[in-house]
Short mmCIF file of C-alpha atoms in Angstrom, two decimals:
data_model
loop_
_atom_site.label_atom_id
_atom_site.label_comp_id
_atom_site.label_asym_id
_atom_site.label_seq_id
_atom_site.Cartn_x
_atom_site.Cartn_y
_atom_site.Cartn_z
CA MET X 15 -51.78 7.42 -24.06
CA THR X 16 -49.29 5.60 -21.85
CA ASP X 17 -45.71 5.13 -22.95
CA GLN X 18 -44.49 2.21 -25.06
CA ARG X 19 -43.02 -0.02 -22.35
CA HIS X 20 -45.67 -2.67 -22.79
CA GLU X 21 -47.32 -4.47 -25.65
CA ARG X 22 -50.71 -2.97 -26.15
CA ALA X 23 -54.06 -3.60 -27.75
CA LEU X 24 -56.44 -1.01 -29.13
CA ILE X 25 -60.23 -1.06 -28.68
CA VAL X 26 -62.06 1.02 -31.27
CA ASP X 27 -65.31 2.22 -29.69
CA PHE X 28 -68.50 2.32 -31.77
CA GLY X 29 -70.71 3.29 -28.81
CA SER X 30 -71.58 -0.03 -27.17
CA GLN X 31 -72.68 0.24 -23.52
CA VAL X 32 -70.33 -2.63 -22.66
CA THR X 33 -67.17 -1.53 -24.49
CA GLN X 34 -65.44 -0.97 -21.16
CA LEU X 35 -65.87 -4.65 -20.35
CA ILE X 36 -63.68 -5.57 -23.31
CA ALA X 37 -60.89 -3.51 -21.78
CA ARG X 38 -61.48 -5.08 -18.36
CA ARG X 39 -61.16 -8.60 -19.76
CA LEU X 40 -57.93 -7.77 -21.60
CA ARG X 41 -56.45 -6.06 -18.55
CA GLU X 42 -57.28 -9.14 -16.45
CA SER X 43 -55.08 -11.25 -18.75
CA GLY X 44 -52.19 -8.81 -18.46
CA VAL X 45 -52.73 -6.97 -21.76
CA TYR X 46 -52.52 -3.19 -21.60
CA CYS X 47 -55.20 -1.62 -23.77
CA GLU X 48 -56.98 1.66 -24.34
CA ILE X 49 -60.40 2.60 -25.71
CA HIS X 50 -60.57 5.29 -28.39
CA PRO X 51 -63.57 6.53 -30.39
CA PHE X 52 -63.80 5.26 -33.98
CA ASN X 53 -63.60 8.75 -35.39
CA LYS X 54 -60.24 9.37 -33.69
CA VAL X 55 -58.48 6.29 -35.03
CA ASP X 56 -56.76 6.88 -38.35
CA ALA X 57 -53.45 6.00 -39.96
CA ALA X 58 -51.52 8.64 -37.99
CA PHE X 59 -53.06 7.49 -34.70
CA LEU X 60 -52.22 3.84 -35.45
CA GLU X 61 -48.63 4.70 -36.21
CA ALA X 62 -48.26 6.57 -32.94
CA TYR X 63 -50.13 4.05 -30.78
CA ALA X 64 -48.57 0.96 -32.44
CA PRO X 65 -51.12 -1.67 -31.28
CA LYS X 66 -50.30 -5.36 -31.48
CA ALA X 67 -54.02 -6.17 -31.81
CA ILE X 68 -57.19 -4.25 -32.60
CA ILE X 69 -60.73 -4.94 -31.39
CA LEU X 70 -63.79 -3.29 -32.97
CA SER X 71 -66.53 -2.90 -30.34
CA GLY X 72 -70.27 -3.28 -30.60
CA GLY X 73 -72.54 -0.32 -31.10
CA PRO X 74 -76.19 0.78 -31.47
CA SER X 75 -76.08 1.73 -35.17
CA SER X 76 -76.82 -0.21 -38.35
CA VAL X 77 -74.06 -0.28 -40.92
CA TYR X 78 -76.46 0.49 -43.77
CA TRP X 79 -77.63 3.78 -42.22
CA ASP X 80 -76.49 7.00 -43.82
CA GLY X 81 -73.53 8.25 -41.90
CA ALA X 82 -73.14 5.01 -39.89
CA PRO X 83 -69.82 4.88 -38.01
CA MET X 84 -67.12 2.95 -39.84
CA ALA X 85 -63.55 1.89 -39.12
CA ASP X 86 -60.72 3.70 -40.83
CA GLU X 87 -59.38 1.63 -43.72
CA ALA X 88 -55.93 1.86 -42.17
CA ILE X 89 -57.08 -0.64 -39.50
CA TYR X 90 -57.34 -3.37 -42.11
CA THR X 91 -53.98 -2.62 -43.65
CA ALA X 92 -52.02 -2.20 -40.44
CA GLY X 93 -50.82 -5.78 -40.54
CA VAL X 94 -52.10 -6.68 -37.04
CA PRO X 95 -54.89 -9.03 -35.98
CA VAL X 96 -58.40 -7.56 -35.86
CA LEU X 97 -61.39 -8.84 -33.90
CA GLY X 98 -64.86 -7.49 -34.60
CA ILE X 99 -67.57 -7.88 -31.96
CA CYS X 100 -71.29 -7.64 -32.91
CA TYR X 101 -71.52 -4.26 -34.71
CA GLY X 102 -67.76 -4.57 -35.12
CA GLN X 103 -68.31 -7.80 -37.05
CA GLN X 104 -70.86 -6.08 -39.27
CA VAL X 105 -68.52 -3.13 -39.91
CA MET X 106 -65.77 -5.57 -40.99
CA MET X 107 -68.07 -7.37 -43.37
CA GLN X 108 -69.56 -4.19 -44.81
CA GLN X 109 -66.12 -2.66 -45.45
CA LEU X 110 -64.36 -5.82 -46.65
CA GLY X 111 -66.97 -6.86 -49.23
CA GLY X 112 -69.63 -8.78 -47.32
CA ARG X 113 -73.30 -7.95 -46.92
CA ILE X 114 -75.43 -7.10 -43.85
CA GLU X 115 -79.18 -7.47 -43.53
CA GLY X 116 -81.54 -6.18 -40.87
CA GLY X 117 -84.97 -6.94 -39.49
CA THR X 118 -85.39 -10.58 -40.51
CA SER X 119 -83.44 -12.32 -37.79
CA ARG X 120 -83.12 -10.95 -34.26
CA GLU X 121 -81.42 -12.65 -31.33
CA PHE X 122 -81.21 -11.20 -27.83
CA GLY X 123 -80.07 -12.91 -24.67
CA ARG X 124 -78.60 -16.34 -24.07
CA ALA X 125 -77.84 -18.47 -27.11
CA TYR X 126 -75.81 -21.56 -27.81
CA ILE X 127 -73.20 -21.79 -30.52
CA GLU X 128 -72.04 -24.96 -32.28
CA LYS X 129 -68.45 -25.49 -33.49
CA ILE X 130 -68.16 -25.99 -37.25
CA VAL X 131 -64.38 -26.36 -37.67
CA GLU X 132 -61.36 -26.54 -35.40
CA ASP X 133 -59.49 -23.25 -34.93
CA PRO X 134 -57.00 -21.97 -32.30
CA PHE X 135 -59.45 -19.16 -31.63
CA LEU X 136 -61.70 -21.79 -29.98
CA ASP X 137 -59.06 -23.30 -27.69
CA GLY X 138 -60.49 -24.00 -24.24
CA LEU X 139 -64.09 -23.86 -25.43
CA PHE X 140 -66.52 -26.71 -26.10
CA HIS X 141 -64.69 -28.96 -23.62
CA SER X 142 -67.95 -29.89 -21.90
CA GLY X 143 -70.00 -30.69 -24.99
CA ASP X 144 -70.93 -29.65 -28.51
CA HIS X 145 -72.47 -26.34 -27.50
CA GLU X 146 -71.18 -23.18 -25.80
CA GLN X 147 -73.33 -20.53 -24.07
CA VAL X 148 -72.94 -16.98 -25.40
CA TRP X 149 -74.79 -13.67 -25.12
CA MET X 150 -76.39 -12.32 -28.27
CA SER X 151 -77.67 -8.79 -28.79
CA HIS X 152 -78.37 -8.03 -32.43
CA GLY X 153 -81.11 -7.08 -34.87
CA ASP X 154 -78.92 -7.04 -37.92
CA HIS X 155 -76.91 -9.97 -39.13
CA VAL X 156 -74.29 -11.03 -41.68
CA ALA X 157 -76.03 -12.24 -44.84
CA GLU X 158 -72.89 -12.81 -46.87
CA MET X 159 -69.28 -13.04 -45.68
CA ALA X 160 -66.42 -11.09 -47.20
CA SER X 161 -63.93 -12.94 -49.35
CA GLY X 162 -61.41 -14.97 -47.37
CA PHE X 163 -63.68 -15.58 -44.35
CA GLY X 164 -65.09 -18.89 -43.25
CA VAL X 165 -67.51 -19.96 -40.52
CA ILE X 166 -66.03 -21.60 -37.43
CA ALA X 167 -69.15 -21.53 -35.19
CA LYS X 168 -72.86 -20.92 -35.63
CA SER X 169 -76.06 -20.60 -33.59
CA PRO X 170 -79.70 -21.23 -34.58
CA GLY X 171 -80.18 -17.48 -35.05
CA ALA X 172 -76.74 -16.59 -36.30
CA PRO X 173 -75.24 -18.81 -38.99
CA TYR X 174 -72.11 -16.62 -38.87
CA ALA X 175 -71.71 -16.52 -35.07
CA ILE X 176 -67.91 -16.72 -35.38
CA ILE X 177 -66.13 -16.17 -38.64
CA ALA X 178 -62.43 -16.00 -39.47
CA ASP X 179 -59.88 -15.16 -42.10
CA PRO X 180 -56.84 -16.86 -40.55
CA GLU X 181 -54.46 -15.69 -43.26
CA ARG X 182 -55.03 -12.02 -42.40
CA ARG X 183 -55.69 -12.92 -38.74
CA PHE X 184 -59.14 -11.31 -38.89
CA TYR X 185 -61.82 -12.76 -36.57
CA ALA X 186 -65.36 -11.67 -35.77
CA THR X 187 -68.15 -12.73 -33.42
CA GLN X 188 -71.85 -11.90 -33.61
CA PHE X 189 -72.13 -12.29 -29.80
CA HIS X 190 -70.45 -10.41 -26.94
CA PRO X 191 -67.57 -12.40 -25.38
CA GLU X 192 -66.86 -9.57 -22.94
CA VAL X 193 -70.04 -10.03 -20.84
CA VAL X 194 -70.21 -12.57 -18.02
CA HIS X 195 -73.16 -14.40 -19.65
CA THR X 196 -70.81 -15.70 -22.35
CA THR X 197 -69.51 -18.58 -20.32
CA HIS X 198 -65.94 -18.68 -21.69
CA GLY X 199 -65.76 -15.19 -23.12
CA ARG X 200 -62.57 -14.36 -21.22
CA GLN X 201 -60.88 -17.38 -22.72
CA LEU X 202 -62.03 -16.41 -26.21
CA LEU X 203 -60.59 -12.90 -25.86
CA ARG X 204 -57.39 -14.37 -24.46
CA ASN X 205 -57.19 -16.72 -27.43
CA PHE X 206 -57.24 -13.67 -29.64
CA THR X 207 -54.74 -11.51 -27.72
CA HIS X 208 -52.30 -14.22 -26.62
CA GLY X 209 -52.91 -16.84 -29.29
CA VAL X 210 -53.74 -15.08 -32.55
CA ALA X 211 -51.86 -11.84 -31.82
CA GLY X 212 -49.07 -13.41 -29.73
CA LEU X 213 -49.10 -10.91 -26.89
CA LYS X 214 -47.21 -11.95 -23.77
CA GLY X 215 -49.46 -10.20 -21.25
CA ASP X 216 -46.67 -8.19 -19.66
CA TRP X 217 -48.71 -5.56 -17.86
CA THR X 218 -48.71 -6.00 -14.04
CA MET X 219 -49.69 -3.79 -11.11
CA ALA X 220 -46.17 -3.93 -9.70
CA ALA X 221 -44.89 -2.54 -13.02
CA TYR X 222 -47.61 0.10 -13.05
CA ARG X 223 -46.64 1.21 -9.54
CA ALA X 224 -42.98 1.67 -10.46
CA GLU X 225 -43.78 3.46 -13.74
CA ALA X 226 -46.38 5.70 -12.09
CA VAL X 227 -43.90 6.77 -9.38
CA GLU X 228 -41.36 7.68 -12.10
CA LYS X 229 -44.00 9.63 -14.10
CA ILE X 230 -45.11 11.55 -11.01
CA ARG X 231 -41.55 12.57 -10.22
CA GLN X 232 -40.98 13.68 -13.80
CA GLN X 233 -44.19 15.68 -13.88
CA VAL X 234 -43.92 17.34 -10.49
CA GLY X 235 -40.18 17.92 -10.26
CA LYS X 236 -39.63 20.10 -7.21
CA GLY X 237 -43.21 21.44 -7.18
CA ARG X 238 -45.82 21.13 -4.45
CA VAL X 239 -48.91 19.01 -4.76
CA ILE X 240 -52.20 19.35 -2.90
CA CYS X 241 -54.50 16.31 -2.90
CA GLY X 242 -58.15 16.50 -2.05
CA LEU X 243 -59.22 13.44 -0.07
CA SER X 244 -62.81 12.37 -0.30
CA GLY X 245 -62.49 9.50 2.15
CA GLY X 246 -62.88 6.98 -0.69
CA VAL X 247 -60.45 4.42 -2.05
CA ASP X 248 -59.54 6.28 -5.21
CA SER X 249 -58.28 9.53 -3.73
CA SER X 250 -56.60 7.64 -0.87
CA VAL X 251 -54.68 5.31 -3.20
CA ALA X 252 -53.69 8.29 -5.35
CA ALA X 253 -52.40 10.11 -2.30
CA VAL X 254 -50.31 7.16 -1.00
CA LEU X 255 -48.85 6.63 -4.50
CA ILE X 256 -47.93 10.29 -4.89
CA HIS X 257 -46.40 10.40 -1.37
CA GLU X 258 -44.22 7.44 -2.29
CA ALA X 259 -43.01 9.40 -5.31
CA ILE X 260 -42.44 12.88 -3.82
CA GLY X 261 -42.71 12.57 -0.04
CA ASP X 262 -43.47 15.82 1.82
CA GLN X 263 -43.93 17.78 -1.38
CA LEU X 264 -47.48 16.43 -1.03
CA THR X 265 -50.06 17.90 1.34
CA CYS X 266 -53.47 16.27 1.61
CA VAL X 267 -56.60 18.20 2.35
CA TYR X 268 -59.52 16.31 3.74
CA VAL X 269 -62.72 18.35 3.57
CA ASP X 270 -65.45 17.10 5.86
CA HIS X 271 -68.65 18.37 4.19
CA GLY X 272 -70.87 16.90 6.90
CA LEU X 273 -72.09 14.18 4.53
CA MET X 274 -69.66 11.37 5.31
CA ARG X 275 -70.48 7.92 6.63
CA ALA X 276 -70.32 7.29 10.40
CA GLY X 277 -66.78 7.35 11.72
CA GLU X 278 -65.24 7.96 8.28
CA SER X 279 -63.60 11.27 9.05
CA GLU X 280 -61.79 9.82 12.04
CA GLN X 281 -60.62 6.86 9.97
CA VAL X 282 -59.17 9.06 7.23
CA VAL X 283 -57.33 11.33 9.66
CA SER X 284 -55.89 8.34 11.54
CA LEU X 285 -54.79 6.54 8.37
CA PHE X 286 -52.91 9.45 6.86
CA ARG X 287 -51.54 11.21 9.90
CA GLU X 288 -50.67 8.25 12.09
CA HIS X 289 -50.07 5.33 9.76
CA TYR X 290 -48.51 6.98 6.71
CA ASN X 291 -47.33 10.20 8.32
CA ILE X 292 -48.55 12.19 5.32
CA PRO X 293 -49.04 15.92 5.86
CA LEU X 294 -52.80 16.34 6.26
CA VAL X 295 -55.04 19.38 6.65
CA HIS X 296 -58.42 18.46 8.11
CA VAL X 297 -61.11 21.06 7.31
CA ASP X 298 -64.50 20.85 8.98
CA ALA X 299 -66.60 22.64 6.38
CA SER X 300 -69.91 21.06 7.23
CA ASP X 301 -71.58 24.39 8.09
CA LEU X 302 -70.45 25.83 4.75
CA PHE X 303 -71.67 22.89 2.63
CA LEU X 304 -74.95 22.32 4.43
CA GLY X 305 -75.66 26.05 4.39
CA GLN X 306 -75.18 26.23 0.63
CA LEU X 307 -77.30 23.09 0.11
CA ALA X 308 -80.22 24.40 2.19
CA GLY X 309 -83.39 24.36 0.12
CA VAL X 310 -81.78 22.73 -2.93
CA THR X 311 -83.61 19.69 -4.28
CA ASP X 312 -82.27 19.14 -7.81
CA PRO X 313 -79.57 16.40 -7.74
CA GLU X 314 -77.44 18.06 -10.43
CA ARG X 315 -77.43 21.36 -8.55
CA LYS X 316 -76.34 19.48 -5.43
CA ARG X 317 -73.41 17.97 -7.29
CA LYS X 318 -72.37 21.29 -8.75
CA ILE X 319 -72.62 23.10 -5.44
CA ILE X 320 -70.54 20.44 -3.70
CA GLY X 321 -67.96 20.30 -6.50
CA GLY X 322 -67.65 24.07 -6.62
CA LEU X 323 -67.25 24.34 -2.85
CA PHE X 324 -64.55 21.59 -2.88
CA ILE X 325 -62.56 23.57 -5.41
CA ASP X 326 -62.98 26.78 -3.35
CA VAL X 327 -61.77 25.06 -0.20
CA PHE X 328 -58.81 23.46 -1.96
CA ASP X 329 -57.80 26.80 -3.46
CA GLU X 330 -58.03 28.49 -0.07
CA GLU X 331 -56.04 25.79 1.71
CA ALA X 332 -53.39 25.79 -1.08
CA LYS X 333 -52.81 29.50 -0.40
CA LYS X 334 -52.53 28.86 3.34
CA ILE X 335 -49.70 26.36 2.90
CA GLY X 336 -47.80 28.77 0.64
CA GLY X 337 -49.30 27.76 -2.65
CA ALA X 338 -49.32 24.55 -4.68
CA ASP X 339 -48.33 23.86 -8.25
CA PHE X 340 -50.47 20.76 -8.74
CA LEU X 341 -53.84 19.36 -7.65
CA ALA X 342 -54.02 15.59 -7.36
CA GLN X 343 -57.24 13.74 -8.22
CA GLY X 344 -58.32 10.13 -8.17
CA THR X 345 -59.71 10.24 -11.72
CA LEU X 346 -60.22 6.69 -13.09
CA TYR X 347 -60.17 5.39 -16.64
CA PRO X 348 -64.03 5.03 -16.87
CA ASP X 349 -64.27 8.76 -16.00
CA VAL X 350 -61.90 9.53 -18.91
CA ILE X 351 -63.75 7.28 -21.31
CA GLU X 352 -67.22 8.56 -20.44
CA SER X 353 -66.12 12.17 -20.67
CA VAL X 354 -65.91 11.72 -24.45
CA SER X 355 -68.53 9.41 -25.95
CA ALA X 356 -67.81 7.66 -29.22
CA LEU X 357 -71.02 8.93 -30.72
CA GLY X 358 -72.20 11.90 -28.69
CA GLY X 359 -69.29 13.99 -27.53
CA PRO X 360 -68.73 14.95 -23.88
CA SER X 361 -71.09 13.30 -21.42
CA VAL X 362 -71.52 16.56 -19.53
CA THR X 363 -74.47 15.56 -17.39
CA ILE X 364 -73.30 12.05 -16.52
CA LYS X 365 -69.83 13.00 -15.48
CA SER X 366 -70.44 16.53 -14.21
CA HIS X 367 -69.01 15.63 -10.80
CA HIS X 368 -65.63 14.64 -12.21
CA ASN X 369 -63.05 17.24 -13.20
CA VAL X 370 -61.92 15.25 -16.25
CA GLY X 371 -62.15 18.41 -18.35
CA GLY X 372 -59.61 20.35 -16.28
CA LEU X 373 -59.77 23.03 -13.56
CA PRO X 374 -61.38 26.46 -13.45
CA ASP X 375 -59.31 29.13 -15.17
CA ARG X 376 -58.84 31.05 -11.91
CA MET X 377 -56.90 28.11 -10.47
CA LYS X 378 -53.26 28.11 -11.43
CA MET X 379 -52.59 24.49 -10.50
CA LYS X 380 -52.04 21.64 -12.98
CA LEU X 381 -53.61 18.26 -12.53
CA VAL X 382 -51.86 15.13 -11.32
CA GLU X 383 -54.00 12.03 -12.03
CA PRO X 384 -51.94 8.90 -11.40
CA LEU X 385 -54.92 6.53 -11.61
CA ARG X 386 -56.19 7.89 -14.93
CA GLU X 387 -55.40 4.60 -16.74
CA LEU X 388 -56.99 2.27 -14.15
CA PHE X 389 -60.35 0.65 -13.53
CA LYS X 390 -61.79 0.48 -10.04
CA ASP X 391 -60.66 -3.05 -9.21
CA GLU X 392 -57.19 -2.19 -10.57
CA VAL X 393 -57.05 0.72 -8.14
CA ARG X 394 -57.80 -1.74 -5.34
CA ALA X 395 -55.03 -4.01 -6.56
CA LEU X 396 -52.66 -1.02 -6.62
CA GLY X 397 -53.75 -0.14 -3.08
CA ARG X 398 -52.74 -3.63 -1.91
CA GLU X 399 -49.46 -3.29 -3.81
CA LEU X 400 -48.87 -0.07 -1.83
CA GLY X 401 -49.54 -1.77 1.49
CA LEU X 402 -53.11 -0.61 2.21
CA THR X 403 -55.09 -3.23 4.11
CA ASP X 404 -57.82 -5.31 2.46
CA ALA X 405 -60.30 -3.84 4.97
CA PHE X 406 -59.61 -0.40 3.49
CA VAL X 407 -59.28 -1.13 -0.23
CA ASP X 408 -62.31 -3.43 -0.27
CA ARG X 409 -64.61 -0.78 1.17
CA HIS X 410 -67.76 -0.25 -0.83
CA PRO X 411 -67.58 2.71 -3.24
CA PHE X 412 -68.71 5.99 -1.78
CA PRO X 413 -69.48 9.00 -4.03
CA GLY X 414 -67.69 12.31 -3.62
CA PRO X 415 -70.91 14.15 -2.80
CA GLY X 416 -71.44 11.62 -0.03
CA LEU X 417 -74.85 11.31 1.57
CA ALA X 418 -76.07 14.26 -0.51
CA ILE X 419 -77.14 11.99 -3.33
CA ARG X 420 -78.71 9.55 -0.91
CA ILE X 421 -81.10 12.16 0.43
CA PRO X 422 -83.52 12.97 -2.39
CA GLY X 423 -85.03 16.39 -1.87
CA GLU X 424 -83.77 19.02 0.55
CA ILE X 425 -80.72 18.18 2.68
CA THR X 426 -80.62 19.10 6.37
CA ARG X 427 -78.18 18.21 9.13
CA GLU X 428 -80.97 16.31 10.87
CA LYS X 429 -81.60 14.18 7.78
CA ALA X 430 -77.90 13.52 7.33
CA ASP X 431 -77.60 12.36 10.94
CA THR X 432 -80.63 10.11 10.59
CA LEU X 433 -79.31 8.54 7.41
CA ARG X 434 -75.83 8.17 8.84
CA LYS X 435 -77.12 6.22 11.89
CA ALA X 436 -79.35 3.94 9.79
CA ASP X 437 -76.62 3.27 7.26
CA ALA X 438 -74.16 2.33 10.00
CA ILE X 439 -76.61 -0.26 11.35
CA TYR X 440 -77.17 -1.68 7.88
CA ILE X 441 -73.45 -2.06 7.14
CA GLU X 442 -72.78 -3.44 10.64
CA GLU X 443 -75.37 -6.15 10.12
CA ILE X 444 -73.93 -6.96 6.67
CA ARG X 445 -70.47 -7.40 8.21
CA LYS X 446 -71.81 -9.52 11.12
CA ALA X 447 -73.50 -11.80 8.56
CA GLY X 448 -70.20 -12.21 6.67
CA LEU X 449 -71.71 -10.73 3.50
CA TYR X 450 -69.68 -7.53 3.08
CA ASN X 451 -67.20 -8.87 0.52
CA GLU X 452 -69.95 -10.59 -1.46
CA ILE X 453 -71.55 -7.24 -2.17
CA TRP X 454 -70.11 -4.55 -4.42
CA GLN X 455 -72.02 -1.70 -2.82
CA ALA X 456 -74.61 -1.36 -0.08
CA PHE X 457 -76.16 1.78 1.24
CA SER X 458 -79.29 3.41 2.62
CA VAL X 459 -81.42 6.16 1.08
CA LEU X 460 -83.65 8.46 3.13
CA LEU X 461 -86.69 8.90 0.92
CA PRO X 462 -88.62 12.18 0.81
CA VAL X 463 -91.73 10.31 1.93
CA ASN X 464 -93.35 10.02 5.38
CA THR X 465 -95.76 7.30 6.34
CA VAL X 466 -98.16 6.88 9.21
CA GLY X 467 -97.28 4.11 11.64
CA VAL X 468 -98.03 2.98 15.18
CA MET X 469 -95.18 2.41 17.64
CA GLY X 470 -96.35 1.19 20.98
CA ASP X 471 -99.45 3.22 21.88
CA GLU X 472 -98.50 6.22 19.75
CA ARG X 473 -99.18 7.07 16.15
CA THR X 474 -96.09 8.18 14.21
CA TYR X 475 -95.55 10.08 10.98
CA GLU X 476 -91.95 9.48 10.03
CA ALA X 477 -89.66 8.80 7.06
CA VAL X 478 -89.26 5.74 4.81
CA LEU X 479 -85.74 4.38 4.48
CA ALA X 480 -84.71 2.38 1.43
CA LEU X 481 -81.90 -0.17 1.53
CA ARG X 482 -79.93 -1.10 -1.56
CA ALA X 483 -77.25 -3.73 -2.13
CA VAL X 484 -75.85 -4.80 -5.46
CA THR X 485 -73.45 -7.38 -6.79
CA SER X 486 -71.10 -6.56 -9.61
CA THR X 487 -67.93 -7.91 -11.14
CA ASP X 488 -66.94 -4.70 -12.84
CA GLY X 489 -68.80 -1.75 -11.32
CA MET X 490 -70.61 -1.12 -14.60
CA THR X 491 -73.45 -3.64 -14.42
CA ALA X 492 -75.24 -4.63 -11.26
CA ASP X 493 -77.90 -6.91 -9.84
CA TYR X 494 -79.54 -6.70 -6.44
CA TYR X 495 -78.21 -8.92 -3.66
CA PRO X 496 -80.74 -11.61 -2.65
CA PHE X 497 -80.77 -11.16 1.12
CA GLU X 498 -82.75 -13.68 3.17
CA HIS X 499 -85.98 -12.30 4.64
CA SER X 500 -84.72 -12.94 8.14
CA PHE X 501 -81.71 -10.68 7.52
CA LEU X 502 -83.89 -7.86 6.17
CA GLY X 503 -86.26 -8.23 9.07
CA ARG X 504 -83.43 -7.99 11.56
CA VAL X 505 -81.99 -4.86 9.93
CA ALA X 506 -85.41 -3.18 9.65
CA THR X 507 -86.21 -3.90 13.30
CA ARG X 508 -82.94 -2.44 14.49
CA ILE X 509 -83.26 0.69 12.38
CA ILE X 510 -86.85 1.42 13.43
CA ASN X 511 -85.99 0.81 17.11
CA GLU X 512 -82.67 2.70 17.17
CA VAL X 513 -83.08 5.53 14.65
CA LYS X 514 -85.58 8.18 15.57
CA GLY X 515 -87.39 9.55 12.56
CA VAL X 516 -87.75 6.32 10.57
CA ASN X 517 -90.79 4.09 10.86
CA ARG X 518 -90.60 2.02 7.69
CA VAL X 519 -87.79 0.23 5.81
CA VAL X 520 -88.00 -1.13 2.26
CA TYR X 521 -85.48 -3.07 0.13
CA ASP X 522 -84.83 -2.12 -3.48
CA VAL X 523 -84.62 -5.14 -5.82
CA THR X 524 -84.03 -3.16 -9.01
CA SER X 525 -81.22 -4.39 -11.27
CA LYS X 526 -79.07 -1.86 -13.08
CA PRO X 527 -77.88 -2.05 -16.70
CA PRO X 528 -74.42 -0.81 -17.62
CA GLY X 529 -73.92 2.65 -16.21
CA THR X 530 -74.07 4.14 -12.73
CA ILE X 531 -75.14 1.88 -9.85
CA GLU X 532 -75.82 4.78 -7.53
CA TRP X 533 -79.38 5.65 -6.51
CA GLU X 534 -80.15 8.83 -8.40
#
């Protein structure tokens, strides 16, 4: 938990796939908040954390199941406003004396709520008519409210769409205000945090920068820090922030595993050595990585090989510079959250490529993770605060394993070179069309499939390349970008003409639910 310099809200997680979106919406309105599993929040936790407002998230369970997750009773007696969302609403009703039913009324997708009574919780809504679009996702529903609650909005499928006990400052919604499909969901959450709970919204990126610098100095003291650069935004922002705090006590190590995008290694070296004058060790370890990956086809094995080799190289380089006391990482808040699920414990498989669980015992270094409390777009805002250019901080996300997870099947240097050239053409055309900043992430995948084609007077048997581009507001949900056919035709023609080894290009129009938006 961060220190107590800012007012804070608490999000109690019951396992919803969109719980992180609640935190994003609150952070956007200047409210610092953290997500903690329901089974970790008790009276002692609440006393230490001291939230000014509490939100109970949605979840996949039914409250009438044996062993269903419930909120600690201390939440209701803490004297602070509480908002229940979907399953959180049902938990509130079940525990406070209401009744929940299942199976007779289901409502999924867009719905329209109707205001029943005026309430400050609804400020800024219903200004364009009598109805407001929301996003429902429930099989169970409230059949009887707890004492003290009244209905302030309803929908055809949810007569208790929004309920409230203003005296205790308890509110609950059957729908999800945190998702973009609820038209004024951000405003509704702001009404709760700023209106009902009276939070000022005093959390800014400038304040975070100053506090992070102070924390780094306190943690590191006179020690030495080694930072592993991946070429991505997260590790780069972490490095610049740490350098601001401790100067030349930081040494960055950039390991080129031979699986970077075209020109990326040169950009990283130039940025850190020439622009920021940060001590940088550039290690060309492409032979080592590609050698270890030879013949490996399983994606999880690839991740583990690459992660293990990174640690080995860092350890070796730390010894060369006379040892280091700390290893800096660009761990983000979603990595921390997903490493401990509210209902299932550590997400070992999903987050196996992040060192959120610590370092190997043989390494004597401690971790410095200055971005551990931030979401991806907050890292970008911090990068701008630190003086990094928009062109750098707005770069599309690139995974630590690099092109390794965009080459299904065996990885070879030849395949990596082919993919690198094709990907560079794809991104170049996106930039030329002025679409780069409209897209969250775009990349190419070299499929383990060859097709027969005819080029000129010759028959070819070459690879299929898949293109992917997604839009996202949060990095957790994604939809494919609707390129015009003329654009896709232009990209495909260039790739087939300029990249030897590819004779067919396809575009992936799959949408992604909450979770990873990478290819695997």
